[in-house]
Amino acid sequence: MERTLTAKGTATRERIVAGAAARIREHGVAATTLDDIRERTATSKSQLFHYFPGGREELLLAVARFEADRVLADQQPQLGALTSWEAWEGWREKVLARYRAQGRACPLGGLLTQVGRATPGAQAVVAELMARWEAELAAGVVAMQRGGFVDTGLDAAREAAALLAGLQGGVLMLITTGRLTYLQAALDVGLERLRRAGGERPVP
Amino acid sequence: MERTLTAKGTATRERIVAGAAARIREHGVAATTLDDIRERTATSKSQLFHYFPGGREELLLAVARFEADRVLADQQPQLGALTSWEAWEGWREKVLARYRAQGRACPLGGLLTQVGRATPGAQAVVAELMARWEAELAAGVVAMQRGGFVDTGLDAAREAAALLAGLQGGVLMLITTGRLTYLQAALDVGLERLRRAGGERPVP
DNA sequence: CGGGGAATGGACCTGTGGGTCCAGTCCGTG
DNA sequence: CACGGACTGGACCCACAGGTCCATTCCCCG
């Protein structure tokens, strides 16, 4: 990307990304212009294009990556070690807390529709996020199966996919309706399902 | 809204909405200007503002309503009478078929983020859609409980919420990853759960 | 300490696209 | 049939936001 970046340059670049992310979280992507970002981050137009030669699109993509990292980071350390029911419960709490706090805003969603889901860059960011997320969940299910807490007859990959879908949908419903009940119902039903499959044979 | 609309006027208005919807489905909201719509629907600028005095925003909102109606219509007649496992299976098929065909595009989603989720109009459209959707699902669960096919110990509202969340998330994952597996997993796991609760007492 | 590339400031350009306006045509109705 | 309001055509306006450019300053490195 950038040929050379001094320590000062790196700091400025990070300041821009963080400032842009904050601004977008507050006002949405569509209502955020380069001038808004410039003002908020105390930079000039030329700096924006110096660090993001691709202009607005490249900057938004960087913000998207920034936000994507936060999503997973906010679920740690539980998400990385779903090896007990306590960990799963803790993870559930973290997810609920995060989205309860976030409310109806959707940093990533708006960002990516703005950049255009078609562009390979946007694809990559979200695809990687979801892949990592799903992998962590699947690993958690497998771990629980190994520990004898979840029936080994269940397809871990399928369970993780369904759980992630429920979670995503719950967040989406929170955004559209403002109510947390969907996310709660999806998570609880999902966990209930895993728990229930702990001691009995799966239905054929 | 409009004071008087002759038959001709109504037809023109509908032509505009349908044309705009088609255009947006193909190219996305952001990449659709009033001039594009004007050209596609063989109308003039003044007509657009004649039928939608609120300008672009009002037009997009009308398109959103149009698309929202299609969403539910495409799931009929099954969604309206989820009174047997056959109906549920048929519904599942319709949903999968619809979104398989739709692919990664998301007519409503993009539309509403463009209008701005904050605006009361956008809120209303999506809230009504989701409410109707959820109500139909909940009614289906209750009907199955009445028929003795599903355990009456389940909270129908909660089951409907979880199912809808899974469905929405499945669609979202389809959009972001291009794979249908999530939607499939979410629907199947959800139905499996209802079926499994058919003959046994629920776990406390 | 001086040369050069990175970093910064800010004026300026420009295409785009939503929105306005008025003149002209159609058509139902008394 | 004429009158008024609905309907249509298209030229025009203009604010805005993304992007360009160049002059200037800073700071690392030899």
Coordinates of C-alpha atoms (C1' of nucleotides) in Angstrom, one line a residue:
Chain A
M1 CA 0.0 0.0 0.0
E2 CA 1.9 3.0 1.4
R3 CA 5.5 3.0 0.4
T4 CA 7.0 4.4 3.6
L5 CA 5.3 5.5 6.8
T6 CA 7.2 7.1 9.6
A7 CA 6.0 6.7 13.2
K8 CA 4.3 10.1 13.0
G9 CA 2.6 9.1 9.8
T10 CA 1.3 5.9 11.2
A11 CA -0.1 7.7 14.2
T12 CA -1.8 10.2 12.0
R13 CA -3.3 7.5 9.9
E14 CA -4.6 5.7 12.9
R15 CA -6.0 8.9 14.3
I16 CA -7.9 9.4 11.1
V17 CA -9.4 5.9 11.1
A18 CA -10.4 6.0 14.7
G19 CA -11.9 9.5 14.3
A20 CA -13.8 8.5 11.2
A21 CA -15.1 5.4 12.9
A22 CA -16.3 7.4 15.9
R23 CA -17.9 10.0 13.7
I24 CA -19.6 7.4 11.6
R25 CA -20.9 5.6 14.7
E26 CA -22.6 8.8 15.8
H27 CA -24.0 10.1 12.6
G28 CA -24.0 7.2 10.1
V29 CA -22.0 6.8 6.9
A30 CA -24.2 8.7 4.6
A31 CA -24.1 11.7 6.8
T32 CA -20.4 11.8 7.1
T33 CA -18.3 13.7 4.5
L34 CA -14.6 13.9 4.2
D35 CA -14.8 17.4 5.5
D36 CA -16.5 16.1 8.7
I37 CA -13.7 13.6 9.2
R38 CA -11.1 16.2 8.3
E39 CA -12.5 18.5 10.9
R40 CA -12.9 15.9 13.6
T41 CA -9.4 14.5 13.2
A42 CA -7.8 17.9 12.9
T43 CA -6.3 17.0 9.5
S44 CA -6.3 18.6 6.1
K45 CA -7.7 17.3 2.8
S46 CA -4.3 16.5 1.5
Q47 CA -3.6 14.3 4.5
L48 CA -6.7 12.3 3.9
F49 CA -5.6 11.6 0.3
H50 CA -2.0 11.2 1.3
Y51 CA -2.9 8.3 3.6
F52 CA -5.8 7.0 1.5
P53 CA -4.9 7.5 -2.1
G54 CA -8.1 5.6 -3.1
G55 CA -10.1 8.4 -1.5
R56 CA -13.3 8.0 0.4
E57 CA -13.7 4.3 -0.6
E58 CA -10.3 3.3 0.7
L59 CA -10.8 5.2 3.9
L60 CA -14.3 3.6 4.5
L61 CA -12.7 0.2 3.9
A62 CA -10.1 0.9 6.5
V63 CA -12.8 1.9 9.0
A64 CA -14.7 -1.2 8.2
R65 CA -11.7 -3.4 9.0
F66 CA -11.3 -1.4 12.2
E67 CA -14.9 -2.1 13.2
A68 CA -14.7 -5.7 12.2
D69 CA -11.8 -6.3 14.6
R70 CA -13.7 -4.7 17.4
V71 CA -16.7 -7.0 16.9
L72 CA -14.6 -10.1 17.7
A73 CA -12.4 -8.4 20.3
D74 CA -15.5 -7.4 22.3
Q75 CA -16.4 -11.1 22.6
Q76 CA -13.1 -12.1 24.1
P77 CA -11.9 -13.9 26.0
Q78 CA -15.0 -16.1 26.1
L79 CA -15.3 -16.6 22.3
G80 CA -11.8 -17.9 22.0
A81 CA -12.4 -20.7 24.6
L82 CA -16.0 -21.9 24.6
T83 CA -15.0 -25.0 26.5
S84 CA -17.6 -24.9 29.3
W85 CA -21.2 -23.9 29.9
E86 CA -19.9 -21.0 31.9
A87 CA -17.9 -19.8 29.0
W88 CA -20.9 -20.0 26.7
E89 CA -23.0 -18.2 29.2
G90 CA -20.4 -15.5 29.6
W91 CA -20.2 -15.2 25.9
R92 CA -24.0 -14.8 25.6
E93 CA -23.8 -12.0 28.2
K94 CA -21.1 -10.2 26.3
V95 CA -22.9 -10.3 23.1
L96 CA -26.2 -9.1 24.6
A97 CA -24.3 -6.4 26.5
R98 CA -22.5 -5.2 23.4
Y99 CA -25.6 -4.9 21.3
R100 CA -27.7 -3.5 24.1
A101 CA -25.2 -0.7 24.3
Q102 CA -24.9 -0.3 20.6
G103 CA -28.6 0.0 20.2
R104 CA -29.9 0.5 16.7
A105 CA -26.8 1.7 15.1
C106 CA -25.0 -0.7 12.8
P107 CA -21.5 0.5 12.1
L108 CA -20.4 -2.3 9.8
G109 CA -23.7 -2.8 7.9
G110 CA -24.1 0.8 6.8
L111 CA -20.4 1.0 6.0
L112 CA -20.4 -1.9 3.7
T113 CA -23.6 -1.0 1.8
Q114 CA -22.0 2.4 1.3
V115 CA -18.8 1.0 -0.1
G116 CA -20.8 -1.4 -2.2
R117 CA -21.0 -5.0 -1.3
A118 CA -19.9 -5.8 -4.9
T119 CA -16.4 -4.4 -4.4
P120 CA -13.9 -7.1 -3.6
G121 CA -12.5 -5.2 -0.7
A122 CA -15.8 -5.1 1.1
Q123 CA -16.4 -8.7 0.4
A124 CA -13.1 -9.6 1.9
V125 CA -13.6 -7.7 5.1
V126 CA -17.0 -9.1 5.9
A127 CA -16.2 -12.6 4.7
E128 CA -13.2 -12.8 6.9
L129 CA -15.1 -11.6 9.9
M130 CA -17.8 -14.1 9.5
A131 CA -15.4 -16.9 8.8
R132 CA -13.5 -16.2 12.0
W133 CA -16.7 -15.9 14.0
E134 CA -18.1 -19.1 12.7
A135 CA -14.9 -21.0 13.2
E136 CA -14.7 -19.9 16.8
L137 CA -18.3 -21.1 17.4
A138 CA -17.7 -24.4 15.6
A139 CA -14.6 -24.9 17.7
G140 CA -16.6 -24.3 20.8
V141 CA -19.2 -26.9 19.8
V142 CA -16.5 -29.4 19.1
A143 CA -14.8 -28.7 22.4
M144 CA -18.1 -29.3 24.2
Q145 CA -18.6 -32.5 22.3
R146 CA -15.1 -33.7 23.2
G147 CA -15.8 -32.9 26.8
G148 CA -19.0 -35.0 26.7
F149 CA -21.3 -32.0 27.3
V150 CA -22.9 -32.0 23.8
D151 CA -24.0 -34.9 21.8
T152 CA -21.5 -36.0 19.2
G153 CA -24.3 -36.8 16.8
L154 CA -24.7 -33.1 16.1
D155 CA -22.9 -31.6 13.1
A156 CA -20.8 -28.9 14.7
A157 CA -20.5 -26.9 11.6
R158 CA -24.2 -26.8 11.0
E159 CA -24.9 -25.9 14.6
A160 CA -22.4 -23.0 14.4
A161 CA -23.9 -21.8 11.2
A162 CA -27.4 -21.8 12.7
L163 CA -26.2 -20.1 15.8
L164 CA -24.4 -17.4 13.9
A165 CA -27.4 -16.9 11.7
G166 CA -29.7 -16.5 14.7
L167 CA -27.3 -14.1 16.2
Q168 CA -27.0 -12.0 13.1
G169 CA -30.7 -12.0 12.6
G170 CA -31.2 -11.0 16.2
V171 CA -28.9 -8.0 15.8
L172 CA -30.7 -7.1 12.6
M173 CA -34.0 -7.3 14.3
L174 CA -32.7 -5.1 17.1
I175 CA -31.7 -2.5 14.6
T176 CA -35.0 -2.6 12.8
T177 CA -37.3 -2.9 15.7
G178 CA -35.2 -1.5 18.6
R179 CA -36.0 -4.6 20.7
L180 CA -33.5 -7.0 22.1
T181 CA -35.9 -9.9 22.5
Y182 CA -35.1 -11.4 19.2
L183 CA -31.4 -11.6 19.9
Q184 CA -32.1 -13.0 23.3
A185 CA -34.5 -15.6 22.0
A186 CA -32.1 -16.7 19.2
L187 CA -29.2 -17.1 21.6
D188 CA -31.2 -18.8 24.3
V189 CA -32.9 -21.2 21.9
G190 CA -29.6 -22.0 20.4
L191 CA -27.9 -22.7 23.7
E192 CA -30.9 -24.6 24.9
R193 CA -30.7 -26.8 21.8
L194 CA -27.0 -27.6 22.6
R195 CA -27.7 -28.3 26.2
R196 CA -30.7 -30.5 25.4
A197 CA -28.6 -32.6 23.1
G198 CA -26.1 -33.2 25.9
G199 CA -27.4 -36.4 27.3
E200 CA -29.8 -37.9 24.8
R201 CA -29.4 -39.4 21.4
P202 CA -30.3 -37.0 18.5
V203 CA -33.6 -37.4 16.7
P204 CA -33.0 -39.4 13.5
Chain B
M1 CA -50.9 12.5 0.3
E2 CA -52.0 13.4 -3.2
R3 CA -55.1 15.5 -3.4
T4 CA -56.6 14.0 -6.5
L5 CA -55.3 11.3 -8.8
T6 CA -57.0 10.3 -12.0
A7 CA -56.8 6.7 -13.3
K8 CA -54.1 7.9 -15.6
G9 CA -52.2 9.5 -12.8
T10 CA -52.4 6.4 -10.6
A11 CA -51.1 4.2 -13.5
T12 CA -48.2 6.6 -14.0
R13 CA -47.4 6.6 -10.3
E14 CA -47.4 2.8 -10.2
R15 CA -45.3 2.6 -13.3
I16 CA -42.7 4.8 -11.6
V17 CA -42.6 2.8 -8.4
A18 CA -42.3 -0.5 -10.3
G19 CA -39.7 0.8 -12.6
A20 CA -37.7 2.3 -9.8
A21 CA -37.9 -1.0 -7.9
A22 CA -36.6 -3.0 -10.8
R23 CA -33.8 -0.5 -11.5
I24 CA -32.8 -0.6 -7.8
R25 CA -32.9 -4.4 -7.7
E26 CA -30.5 -4.5 -10.6
H27 CA -28.0 -1.7 -9.7
G28 CA -28.6 -1.0 -6.1
V29 CA -29.9 2.2 -4.5
A30 CA -26.7 4.2 -4.3
A31 CA -26.2 3.7 -8.0
T32 CA -29.7 4.8 -9.0
T33 CA -30.3 8.5 -9.7
L34 CA -33.6 10.2 -10.4
D35 CA -32.5 10.5 -13.9
D36 CA -32.0 6.8 -14.2
I37 CA -35.5 6.2 -12.9
R38 CA -36.9 8.9 -15.2
E39 CA -35.3 7.3 -18.2
R40 CA -36.3 3.8 -17.4
T41 CA -39.9 4.7 -16.7
A42 CA -40.2 7.1 -19.6
T43 CA -41.2 10.0 -17.5
S44 CA -39.9 13.5 -16.9
K45 CA -38.4 15.2 -13.9
S46 CA -41.6 17.1 -13.2
Q47 CA -43.6 14.0 -13.1
L48 CA -41.4 12.5 -10.5
F49 CA -41.9 15.5 -8.3
H50 CA -45.5 15.7 -9.2
Y51 CA -46.2 12.3 -7.8
F52 CA -43.6 12.4 -5.0
P53 CA -43.4 16.0 -3.8
G54 CA -41.0 14.8 -1.1
G55 CA -38.5 14.1 -3.8
R56 CA -36.1 11.2 -3.8
E57 CA -36.8 10.2 -0.2
E58 CA -40.5 9.9 -0.7
L59 CA -40.0 7.9 -3.8
L60 CA -37.6 5.5 -2.2
L61 CA -40.0 5.0 0.7
A62 CA -42.8 4.1 -1.8
V63 CA -40.4 1.6 -3.4
A64 CA -39.6 0.2 0.1
R65 CA -43.3 -0.4 0.8
F66 CA -43.6 -2.0 -2.6
E67 CA -40.8 -4.4 -1.9
A68 CA -42.0 -5.1 1.6
D69 CA -45.3 -6.3 0.3
R70 CA -43.6 -8.6 -2.2
V71 CA -41.6 -10.2 0.6
L72 CA -44.7 -11.5 2.4
A73 CA -46.6 -12.1 -0.8
D74 CA -43.8 -14.4 -2.1
Q75 CA -44.4 -16.7 1.0
Q76 CA -48.0 -17.2 0.4
P77 CA -50.2 -19.1 0.6
Q78 CA -48.2 -21.2 3.1
L79 CA -47.3 -18.4 5.5
G80 CA -50.9 -17.6 6.0
A81 CA -51.9 -21.1 7.0
L82 CA -49.0 -22.8 8.8
T83 CA -51.4 -25.5 10.2
S84 CA -49.6 -28.7 9.2
W85 CA -46.0 -29.9 8.7
E86 CA -46.7 -29.9 5.0
A87 CA -47.4 -26.2 5.1
W88 CA -44.3 -25.6 7.1
E89 CA -42.2 -27.6 4.7
G90 CA -43.7 -25.8 1.8
W91 CA -43.0 -22.5 3.4
R92 CA -39.4 -23.4 4.0
E93 CA -39.1 -24.3 0.3
K94 CA -40.6 -21.0 -0.8
V95 CA -38.3 -19.0 1.4
L96 CA -35.2 -20.9 0.2
A97 CA -36.3 -20.6 -3.4
R98 CA -36.9 -16.9 -3.1
Y99 CA -33.6 -16.1 -1.6
R100 CA -31.7 -18.5 -3.7
A101 CA -33.1 -16.7 -6.7
Q102 CA -32.4 -13.3 -5.2
G103 CA -28.8 -14.1 -4.5
R104 CA -26.7 -11.5 -2.8
A105 CA -28.9 -8.5 -3.6
C106 CA -30.9 -7.0 -0.8
P107 CA -33.6 -4.7 -2.1
L108 CA -35.0 -3.6 1.2
G109 CA -31.9 -3.4 3.2
G110 CA -30.0 -1.1 1.0
L111 CA -33.2 0.9 0.4
L112 CA -33.7 1.6 4.1
T113 CA -30.1 2.4 5.0
Q114 CA -30.2 4.9 2.2
V115 CA -33.4 6.6 3.4
G116 CA -31.9 6.5 6.8
R117 CA -33.2 4.1 9.4
A118 CA -33.8 7.1 11.7
T119 CA -36.6 8.6 9.6
P120 CA -40.0 7.6 10.9
G121 CA -41.2 6.6 7.5
A122 CA -38.5 3.9 7.1
Q123 CA -39.0 2.7 10.7
A124 CA -42.7 2.3 10.0
V125 CA -42.3 0.3 6.8
V126 CA -39.8 -2.2 8.2
A127 CA -41.5 -2.4 11.6
E128 CA -44.8 -3.3 10.0
L129 CA -43.2 -5.9 7.8
M130 CA -41.5 -7.6 10.7
A131 CA -44.5 -7.4 12.9
R132 CA -46.7 -9.1 10.2
W133 CA -44.1 -11.7 9.5
E134 CA -43.6 -12.5 13.2
A135 CA -47.4 -12.6 13.8
E136 CA -47.9 -15.1 11.0
L137 CA -45.1 -17.4 12.3
A138 CA -46.5 -17.1 15.9
A139 CA -50.0 -18.0 14.6
G140 CA -48.5 -21.0 12.9
V141 CA -46.9 -22.2 16.0
V142 CA -50.1 -21.8 18.0
A143 CA -52.1 -23.6 15.3
M144 CA -49.6 -26.5 15.5
Q145 CA -49.9 -26.5 19.3
R146 CA -53.7 -26.6 19.0
G147 CA -53.5 -29.5 16.6
G148 CA -51.3 -31.4 19.1
F149 CA -48.3 -31.4 16.8
V150 CA -46.2 -29.1 18.9
D151 CA -45.7 -29.1 22.7
T152 CA -47.9 -26.5 24.3
G153 CA -45.1 -25.9 26.8
L154 CA -43.3 -23.8 24.3
D155 CA -43.7 -20.1 24.2
A156 CA -45.1 -19.5 20.7
A157 CA -44.0 -15.8 20.7
R158 CA -40.5 -16.7 21.7
E159 CA -40.3 -19.5 19.1
A160 CA -41.5 -17.2 16.4
A161 CA -39.0 -14.5 17.4
A162 CA -36.1 -17.0 17.3
L163 CA -37.2 -18.4 14.0
L164 CA -37.6 -15.0 12.4
A165 CA -34.2 -14.0 13.8
G166 CA -32.6 -17.1 12.3
L167 CA -34.3 -16.5 9.0
Q168 CA -33.1 -12.9 8.9
G169 CA -29.6 -13.8 9.9
G170 CA -29.6 -16.6 7.3
V171 CA -30.5 -14.1 4.6
L172 CA -27.9 -11.7 5.9
M173 CA -25.3 -14.4 5.7
L174 CA -26.4 -15.2 2.2
I175 CA -25.8 -11.6 1.3
T176 CA -22.4 -11.3 2.9
T177 CA -21.0 -14.7 2.0
G178 CA -23.0 -15.8 -1.0
R179 CA -23.8 -19.2 0.6
L180 CA -27.2 -20.5 1.3
T181 CA -26.1 -22.9 4.0
Y182 CA -26.8 -20.5 6.9
L183 CA -30.4 -19.9 5.9
Q184 CA -30.9 -23.6 5.4
A185 CA -29.3 -24.5 8.7
A186 CA -31.3 -21.9 10.6
L187 CA -34.6 -23.0 9.1
D188 CA -34.0 -26.7 9.5
V189 CA -32.7 -26.3 13.0
G190 CA -35.8 -24.2 13.9
L191 CA -38.2 -26.7 12.4
E192 CA -36.4 -29.6 13.9
R193 CA -36.8 -27.9 17.3
L194 CA -40.6 -27.6 16.8
R195 CA -40.9 -31.2 15.6
R196 CA -38.8 -32.5 18.5
A197 CA -41.0 -30.8 20.9
G198 CA -44.0 -32.5 19.5
G199 CA -44.3 -35.5 21.6
E200 CA -42.2 -34.9 24.7
R201 CA -42.4 -32.6 27.7
P202 CA -40.1 -29.6 27.4
V203 CA -36.9 -29.6 29.4
P204 CA -37.4 -27.4 32.5
Chain C
dC1 C1' 24.2 20.4 9.3
dG2 C1' 22.1 20.2 4.8
dG3 C1' 19.5 17.5 1.5
dG4 C1' 15.3 15.1 0.5
dG5 C1' 11.3 12.7 1.1
dA6 C1' 7.5 12.6 4.2
dA7 C1' 4.0 15.3 6.2
dT8 C1' 0.8 19.2 6.3
dG9 C1' -2.2 23.4 5.0
dG10 C1' -5.6 25.1 2.4
dA11 C1' -7.2 27.2 -1.9
dC12 C1' -9.5 25.7 -5.9
dC13 C1' -11.8 22.9 -9.4
dT14 C1' -15.7 20.3 -11.2
dG15 C1' -19.0 16.7 -12.1
dT16 C1' -23.0 15.1 -10.3
dG17 C1' -27.6 14.9 -9.1
dG18 C1' -31.4 16.5 -6.5
dG19 C1' -34.6 20.1 -6.9
dT20 C1' -37.2 24.3 -9.3
dC21 C1' -40.0 26.4 -12.8
dC22 C1' -42.8 27.5 -16.4
dA23 C1' -44.9 26.6 -20.6
dG24 C1' -47.7 23.5 -23.0
dT25 C1' -51.0 19.4 -23.5
dC26 C1' -54.6 16.2 -22.1
dC27 C1' -59.1 15.2 -20.4
dG28 C1' -63.2 14.9 -17.4
dT29 C1' -67.2 17.8 -16.4
dG30 C1' -70.8 21.3 -16.2
Chain D
dC1 C1' -67.6 23.2 -26.2
dA2 C1' -64.9 25.7 -23.1
dC3 C1' -62.8 25.8 -18.8
dG4 C1' -60.0 24.4 -15.1
dG5 C1' -57.2 21.3 -13.0
dA6 C1' -54.5 17.2 -13.7
dC7 C1' -50.6 15.8 -16.4
dT8 C1' -46.3 16.2 -19.1
dG9 C1' -41.8 18.0 -21.1
dG10 C1' -37.5 19.6 -20.5
dA11 C1' -34.4 23.5 -19.7
dC12 C1' -32.2 25.4 -15.9
dC13 C1' -30.2 26.2 -11.3
dC14 C1' -26.9 25.4 -7.7
dA15 C1' -25.1 23.4 -3.5
dC16 C1' -22.2 20.1 -2.2
dA17 C1' -18.8 16.7 -1.7
dG18 C1' -15.1 14.3 -3.6
dG19 C1' -10.9 15.1 -5.6
dT20 C1' -6.6 17.9 -7.4
dC21 C1' -2.6 20.8 -6.8
dC22 C1' 1.1 23.3 -5.1
dA23 C1' 3.5 25.7 -1.6
dT24 C1' 5.4 25.1 2.9
dT25 C1' 7.1 22.9 6.9
dC26 C1' 8.9 19.0 9.4
dC27 C1' 12.1 15.5 10.5
dC28 C1' 14.9 11.4 9.5
dC29 C1' 19.4 10.1 7.8
dG30 C1' 23.9 10.3 6.1

